Tab-separated table of C-alpha atoms and ligand atoms in Angstrom:
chain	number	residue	atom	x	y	z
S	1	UNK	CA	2.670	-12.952	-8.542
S	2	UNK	CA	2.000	-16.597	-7.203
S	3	UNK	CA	3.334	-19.634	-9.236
S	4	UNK	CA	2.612	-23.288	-8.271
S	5	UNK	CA	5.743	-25.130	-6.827
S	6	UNK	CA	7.992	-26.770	-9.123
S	7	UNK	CA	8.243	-29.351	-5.789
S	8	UNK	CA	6.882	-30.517	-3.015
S	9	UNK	CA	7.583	-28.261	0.023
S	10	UNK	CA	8.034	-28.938	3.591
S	11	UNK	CA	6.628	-24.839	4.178
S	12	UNK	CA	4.178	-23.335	1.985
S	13	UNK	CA	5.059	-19.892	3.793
S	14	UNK	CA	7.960	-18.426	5.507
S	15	UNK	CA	7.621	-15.705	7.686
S	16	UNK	CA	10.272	-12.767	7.390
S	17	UNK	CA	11.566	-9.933	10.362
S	18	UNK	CA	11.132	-6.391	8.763
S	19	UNK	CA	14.721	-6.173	10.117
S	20	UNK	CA	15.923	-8.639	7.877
S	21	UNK	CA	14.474	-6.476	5.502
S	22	UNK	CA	15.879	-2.963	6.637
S	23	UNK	CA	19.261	-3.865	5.979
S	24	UNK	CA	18.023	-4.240	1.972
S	25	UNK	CA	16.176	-0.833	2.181
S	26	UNK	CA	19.230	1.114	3.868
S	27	UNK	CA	21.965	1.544	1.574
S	28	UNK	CA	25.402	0.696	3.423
S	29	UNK	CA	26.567	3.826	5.167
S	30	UNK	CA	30.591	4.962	5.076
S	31	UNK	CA	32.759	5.356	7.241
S	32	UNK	CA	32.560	8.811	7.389
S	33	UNK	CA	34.360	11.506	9.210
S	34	UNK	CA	32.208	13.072	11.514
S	35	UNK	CA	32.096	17.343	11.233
S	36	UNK	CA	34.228	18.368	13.737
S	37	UNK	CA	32.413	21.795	15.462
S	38	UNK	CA	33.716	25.277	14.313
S	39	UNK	CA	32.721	28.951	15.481
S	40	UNK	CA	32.578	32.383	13.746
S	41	UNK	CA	32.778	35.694	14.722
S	42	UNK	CA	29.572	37.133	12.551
S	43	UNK	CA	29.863	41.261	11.227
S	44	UNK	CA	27.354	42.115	13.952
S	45	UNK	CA	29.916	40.537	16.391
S	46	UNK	CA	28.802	37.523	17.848
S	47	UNK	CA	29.559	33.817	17.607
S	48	UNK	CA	27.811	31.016	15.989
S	49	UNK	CA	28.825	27.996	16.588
S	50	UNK	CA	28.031	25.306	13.806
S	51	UNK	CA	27.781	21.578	14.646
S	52	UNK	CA	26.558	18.586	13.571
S	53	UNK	CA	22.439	18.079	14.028
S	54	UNK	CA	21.741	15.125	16.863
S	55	UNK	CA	19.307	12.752	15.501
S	56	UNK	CA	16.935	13.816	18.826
S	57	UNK	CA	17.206	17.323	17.718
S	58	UNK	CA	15.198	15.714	14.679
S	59	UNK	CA	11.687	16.031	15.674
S	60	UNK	CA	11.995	19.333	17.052
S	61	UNK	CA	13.661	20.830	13.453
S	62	UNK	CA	11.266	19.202	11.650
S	63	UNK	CA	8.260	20.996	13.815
S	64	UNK	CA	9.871	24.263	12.663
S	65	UNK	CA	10.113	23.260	9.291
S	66	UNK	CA	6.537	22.656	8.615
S	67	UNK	CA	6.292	25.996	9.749
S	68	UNK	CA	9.020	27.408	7.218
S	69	UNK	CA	7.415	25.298	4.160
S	70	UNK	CA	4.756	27.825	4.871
S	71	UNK	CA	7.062	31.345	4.481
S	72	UNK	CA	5.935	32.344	0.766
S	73	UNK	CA	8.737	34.970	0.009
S	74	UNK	CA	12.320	33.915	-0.941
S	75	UNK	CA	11.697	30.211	-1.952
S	76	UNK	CA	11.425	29.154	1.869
S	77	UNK	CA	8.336	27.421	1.248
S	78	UNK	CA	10.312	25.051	-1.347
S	79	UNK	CA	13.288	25.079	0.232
S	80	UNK	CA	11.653	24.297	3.871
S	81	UNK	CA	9.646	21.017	2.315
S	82	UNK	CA	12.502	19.524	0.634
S	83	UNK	CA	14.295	20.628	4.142
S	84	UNK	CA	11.335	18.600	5.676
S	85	UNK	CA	12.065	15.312	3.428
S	86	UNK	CA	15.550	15.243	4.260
S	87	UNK	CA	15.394	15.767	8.001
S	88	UNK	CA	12.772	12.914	7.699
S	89	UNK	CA	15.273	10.890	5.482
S	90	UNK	CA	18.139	11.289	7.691
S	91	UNK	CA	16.076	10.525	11.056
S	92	UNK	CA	14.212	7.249	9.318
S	93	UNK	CA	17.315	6.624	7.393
S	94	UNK	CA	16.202	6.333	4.235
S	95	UNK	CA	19.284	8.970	3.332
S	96	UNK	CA	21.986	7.921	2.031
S	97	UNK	CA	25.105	8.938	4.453
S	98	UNK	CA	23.906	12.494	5.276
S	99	UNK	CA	25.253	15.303	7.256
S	100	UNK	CA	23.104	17.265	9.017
S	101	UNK	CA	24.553	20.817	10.180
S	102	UNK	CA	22.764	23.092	12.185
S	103	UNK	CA	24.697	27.320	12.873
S	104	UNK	CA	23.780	28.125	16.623
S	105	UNK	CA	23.980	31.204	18.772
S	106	UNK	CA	23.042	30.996	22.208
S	107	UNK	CA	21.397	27.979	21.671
S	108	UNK	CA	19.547	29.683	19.279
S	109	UNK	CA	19.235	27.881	15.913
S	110	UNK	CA	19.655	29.817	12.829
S	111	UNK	CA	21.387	28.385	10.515
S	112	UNK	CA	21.010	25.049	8.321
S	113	UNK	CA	23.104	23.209	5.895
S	114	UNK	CA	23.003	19.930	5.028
S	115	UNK	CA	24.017	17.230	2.331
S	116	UNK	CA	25.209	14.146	1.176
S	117	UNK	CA	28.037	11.863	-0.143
S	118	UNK	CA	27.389	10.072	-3.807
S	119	UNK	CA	30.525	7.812	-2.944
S	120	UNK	CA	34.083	8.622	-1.847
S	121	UNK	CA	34.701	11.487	-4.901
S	122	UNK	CA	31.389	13.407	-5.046
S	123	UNK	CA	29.438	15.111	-2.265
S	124	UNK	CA	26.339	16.686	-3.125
S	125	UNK	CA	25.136	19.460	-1.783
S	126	UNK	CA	21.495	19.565	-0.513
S	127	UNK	CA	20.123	22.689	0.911
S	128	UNK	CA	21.317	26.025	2.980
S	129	UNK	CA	19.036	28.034	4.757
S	130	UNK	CA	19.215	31.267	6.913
S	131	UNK	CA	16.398	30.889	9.653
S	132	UNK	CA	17.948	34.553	10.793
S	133	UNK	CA	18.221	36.918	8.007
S	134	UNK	CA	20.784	40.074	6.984
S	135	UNK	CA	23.820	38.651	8.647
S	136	UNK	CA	25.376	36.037	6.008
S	137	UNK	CA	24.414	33.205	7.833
S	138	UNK	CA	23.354	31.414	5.009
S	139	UNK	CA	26.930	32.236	3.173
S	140	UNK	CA	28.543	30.752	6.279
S	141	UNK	CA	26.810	27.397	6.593
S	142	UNK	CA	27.382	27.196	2.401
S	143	UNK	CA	30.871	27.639	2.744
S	144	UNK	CA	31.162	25.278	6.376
S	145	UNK	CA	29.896	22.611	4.336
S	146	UNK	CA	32.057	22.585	1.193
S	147	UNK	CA	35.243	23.109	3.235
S	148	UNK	CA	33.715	19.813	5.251
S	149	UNK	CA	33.504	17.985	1.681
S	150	UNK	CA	37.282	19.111	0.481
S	151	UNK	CA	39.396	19.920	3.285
S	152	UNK	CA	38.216	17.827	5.640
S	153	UNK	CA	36.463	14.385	4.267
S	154	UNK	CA	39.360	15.061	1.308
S	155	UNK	CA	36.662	14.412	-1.207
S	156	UNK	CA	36.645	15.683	-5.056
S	157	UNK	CA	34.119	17.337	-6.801
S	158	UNK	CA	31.065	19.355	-5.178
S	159	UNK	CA	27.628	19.176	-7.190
S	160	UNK	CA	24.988	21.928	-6.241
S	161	UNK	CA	22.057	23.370	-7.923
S	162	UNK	CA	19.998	26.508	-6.975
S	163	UNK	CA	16.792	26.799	-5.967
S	164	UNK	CA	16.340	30.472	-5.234
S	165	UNK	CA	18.072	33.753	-6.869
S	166	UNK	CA	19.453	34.626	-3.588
S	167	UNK	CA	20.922	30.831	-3.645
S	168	UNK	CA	22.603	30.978	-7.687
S	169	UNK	CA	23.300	34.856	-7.255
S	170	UNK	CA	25.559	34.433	-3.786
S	171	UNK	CA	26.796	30.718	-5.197
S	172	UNK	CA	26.543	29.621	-9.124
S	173	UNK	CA	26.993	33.381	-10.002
S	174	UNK	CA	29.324	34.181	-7.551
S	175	UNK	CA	31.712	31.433	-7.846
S	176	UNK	CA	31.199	31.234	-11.645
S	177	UNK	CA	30.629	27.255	-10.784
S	178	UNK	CA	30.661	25.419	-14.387
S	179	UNK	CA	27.616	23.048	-14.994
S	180	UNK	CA	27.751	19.655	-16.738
S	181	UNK	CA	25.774	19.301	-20.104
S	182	UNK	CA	22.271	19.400	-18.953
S	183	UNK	CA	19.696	17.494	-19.846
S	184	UNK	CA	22.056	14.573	-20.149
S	185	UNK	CA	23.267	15.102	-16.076
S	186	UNK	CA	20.779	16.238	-13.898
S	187	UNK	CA	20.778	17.205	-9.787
S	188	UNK	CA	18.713	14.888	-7.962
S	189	UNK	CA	16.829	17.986	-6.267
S	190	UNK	CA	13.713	18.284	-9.297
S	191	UNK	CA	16.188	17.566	-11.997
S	192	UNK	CA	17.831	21.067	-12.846
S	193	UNK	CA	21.495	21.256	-13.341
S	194	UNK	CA	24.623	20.118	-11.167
S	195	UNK	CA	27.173	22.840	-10.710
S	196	UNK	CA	30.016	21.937	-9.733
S	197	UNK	CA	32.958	22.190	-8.238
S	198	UNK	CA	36.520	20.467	-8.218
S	199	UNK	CA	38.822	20.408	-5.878
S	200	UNK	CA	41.306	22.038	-7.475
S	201	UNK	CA	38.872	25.210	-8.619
S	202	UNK	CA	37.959	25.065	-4.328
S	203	UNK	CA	41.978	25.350	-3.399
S	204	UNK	CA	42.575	28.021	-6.279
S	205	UNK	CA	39.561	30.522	-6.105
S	206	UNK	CA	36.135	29.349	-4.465
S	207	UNK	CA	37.471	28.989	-0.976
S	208	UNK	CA	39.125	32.569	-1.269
S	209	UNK	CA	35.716	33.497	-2.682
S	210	UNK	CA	33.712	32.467	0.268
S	211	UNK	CA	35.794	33.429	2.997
S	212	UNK	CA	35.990	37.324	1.625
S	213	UNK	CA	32.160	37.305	1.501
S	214	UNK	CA	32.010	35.637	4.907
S	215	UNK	CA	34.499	37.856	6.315
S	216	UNK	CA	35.929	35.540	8.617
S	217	UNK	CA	36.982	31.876	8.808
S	218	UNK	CA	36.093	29.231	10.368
S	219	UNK	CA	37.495	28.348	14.176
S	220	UNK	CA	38.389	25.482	15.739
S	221	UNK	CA	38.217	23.784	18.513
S	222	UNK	CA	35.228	25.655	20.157
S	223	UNK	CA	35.990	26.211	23.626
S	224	UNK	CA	33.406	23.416	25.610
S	225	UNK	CA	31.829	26.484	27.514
S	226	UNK	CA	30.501	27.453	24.278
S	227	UNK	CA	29.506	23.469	23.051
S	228	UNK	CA	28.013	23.718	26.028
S	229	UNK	CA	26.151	26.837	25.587
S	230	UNK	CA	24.723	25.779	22.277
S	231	UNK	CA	24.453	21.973	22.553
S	232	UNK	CA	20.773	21.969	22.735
S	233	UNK	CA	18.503	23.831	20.764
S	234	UNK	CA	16.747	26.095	23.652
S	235	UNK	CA	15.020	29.014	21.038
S	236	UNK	CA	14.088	29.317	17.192
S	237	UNK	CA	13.646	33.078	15.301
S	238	UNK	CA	9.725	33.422	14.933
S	239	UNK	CA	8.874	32.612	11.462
S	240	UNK	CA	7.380	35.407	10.483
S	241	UNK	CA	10.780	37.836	10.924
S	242	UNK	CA	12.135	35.035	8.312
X	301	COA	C1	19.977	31.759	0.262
X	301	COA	C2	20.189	32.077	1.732
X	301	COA	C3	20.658	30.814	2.457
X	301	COA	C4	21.250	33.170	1.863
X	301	COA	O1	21.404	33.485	3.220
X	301	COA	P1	22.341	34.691	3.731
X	301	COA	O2	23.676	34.554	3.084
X	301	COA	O3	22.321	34.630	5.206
X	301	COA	O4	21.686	35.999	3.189
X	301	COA	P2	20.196	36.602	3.374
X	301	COA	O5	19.248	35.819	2.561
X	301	COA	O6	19.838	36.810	4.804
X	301	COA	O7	20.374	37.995	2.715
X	301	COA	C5	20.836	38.170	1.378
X	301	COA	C6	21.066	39.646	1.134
X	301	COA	O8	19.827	40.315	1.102
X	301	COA	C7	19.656	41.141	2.265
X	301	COA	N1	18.364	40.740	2.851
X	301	COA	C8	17.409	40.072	2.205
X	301	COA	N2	16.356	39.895	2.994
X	301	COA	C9	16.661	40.420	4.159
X	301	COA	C10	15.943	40.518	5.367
X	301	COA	N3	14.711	40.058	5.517
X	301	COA	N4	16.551	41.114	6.395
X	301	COA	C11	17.781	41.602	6.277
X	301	COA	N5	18.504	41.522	5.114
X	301	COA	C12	17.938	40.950	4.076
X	301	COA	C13	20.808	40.859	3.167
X	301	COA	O9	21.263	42.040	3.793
X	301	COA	C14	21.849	40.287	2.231
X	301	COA	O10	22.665	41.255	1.650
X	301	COA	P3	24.191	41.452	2.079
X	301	COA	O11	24.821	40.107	2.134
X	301	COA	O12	24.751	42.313	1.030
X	301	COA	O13	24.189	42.051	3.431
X	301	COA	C15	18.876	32.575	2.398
X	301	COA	O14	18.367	33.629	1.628
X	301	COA	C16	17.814	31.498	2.511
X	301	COA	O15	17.821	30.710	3.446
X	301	COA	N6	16.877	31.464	1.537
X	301	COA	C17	15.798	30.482	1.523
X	301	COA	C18	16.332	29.109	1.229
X	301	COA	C19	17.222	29.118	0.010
X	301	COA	O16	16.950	29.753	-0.983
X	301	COA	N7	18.305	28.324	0.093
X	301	COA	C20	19.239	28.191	-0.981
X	301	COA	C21	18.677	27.315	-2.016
X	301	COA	S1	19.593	27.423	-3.497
């Protein structure tokens, strides 16, 4: 819209820095703690270690995802775009504070969890995805995250939704989450409903929950041989064994 001048001006135009701009586009990040790496022993005996994903690692996950947005069995097609979008939005920042975690062994990548926080109270969970399947990889990176959200950034109330059967059968089902009244409060991933959980229902069932069907916990400090080992992503599972 252009409106005649209610004054003489000295400049009829002022020219602006897209970086004055950014700063209006980015929402304010927090100060958040950053996820401290942990490893697990998995049934078939080895060790994934899960750490945070390094913004590099970026262009390389998001190579394999437009190969995963492909997979037409198990939701992995749906799963791997929205996968795509956030990887994107967390590497352009257009993400509001995200965590990006990525389960490795060998330097193999084959796990994937990530998410976000609301504010202070409320993290909200974003996607999980096995990239190797059959050994509860998925389950792990699930339950990595949520014990990030309470036990370690302290925060309140988890809100998930589910996406795939295998998804709400392990998770909604499994931890009988509750769900707020629906359509009235609504998950940001294509509207369905927010499951949650509180902190208190995490300290008194959900983490017991998780850990039984994990069959292990969590480990920490890794040893650095084994950072070391699995600090760059050096192989991914061929798709097509997904
Ligand atoms: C949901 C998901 C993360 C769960 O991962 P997971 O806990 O590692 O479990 P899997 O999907 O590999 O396997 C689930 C069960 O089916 C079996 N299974 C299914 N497909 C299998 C396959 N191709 N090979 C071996 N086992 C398979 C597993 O043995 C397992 O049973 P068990 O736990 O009793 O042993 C994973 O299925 C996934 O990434 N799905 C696509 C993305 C998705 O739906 N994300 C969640 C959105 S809500």
């Amino acid at each position: 819209m252009i409106l005649e001048t209610p004054e003489k001006v000295s400049q009829t135009s002022i020219t602006l820095d897209v970086r004055e701009i950014e700063p209006l586009l980015q929402a304010p990040p927090m100060d958040i703690q950053p996820f401290p790496a942990a490893m697990i022993t998995l049934k078939d005996g080895r060790t994934m270690v899960i750490r945070e994903a390094r913004l590099e690692e970026a262009p390389l996950m998001l190579e394999y995802m437009s190969q995963v947005m492909k997979i037409d069995h198990d939701f992995y097609d749906i799963v791997g775009a929205r996968v795509y979008a956030e990887i994107l939005g967390w590497y352009r920042n257009r993400l509001k504070d995200p965590y990006t975690l990525v389960g490795m062994i060998d330097g193999q990548w084959v796990g994937f969890a990530n998410g976000r926080l609301m504010n202070e109270k409320i993290n909200i969970s974003l996607h999980t995805m096995a990239l190797a399947r059959g050994g509860r990889i998925g389950a792990i990176m699930y339950y990595t995250k949520a014990a990030y959200a309470f036990d370690i950034l302290g925060q309140d109330e988890w809100w998930a939704t589910y996406e795939s059967y295998n998804g709400w059968h392990r998770w909604g089902l499994g931890m009988a989450q509750p769900s707020y009244p629906w359509p009235e409060v609504q998950h940001e991933l294509g509207g369905a409903k927010v499951y949650y959980i509180t902190k208190k229902y995490w300290n008194t069932t959900v983490r017991k929950y998780l850990q039984q069907m994990v069959g292990a916990d969590l480990i920490r400090p890794v040893p650095e041989e084994l950072l070391a080992k699995n600090a760059q992503i050096t192989a991914v599972p061929p798709v097509e064994e997904i």
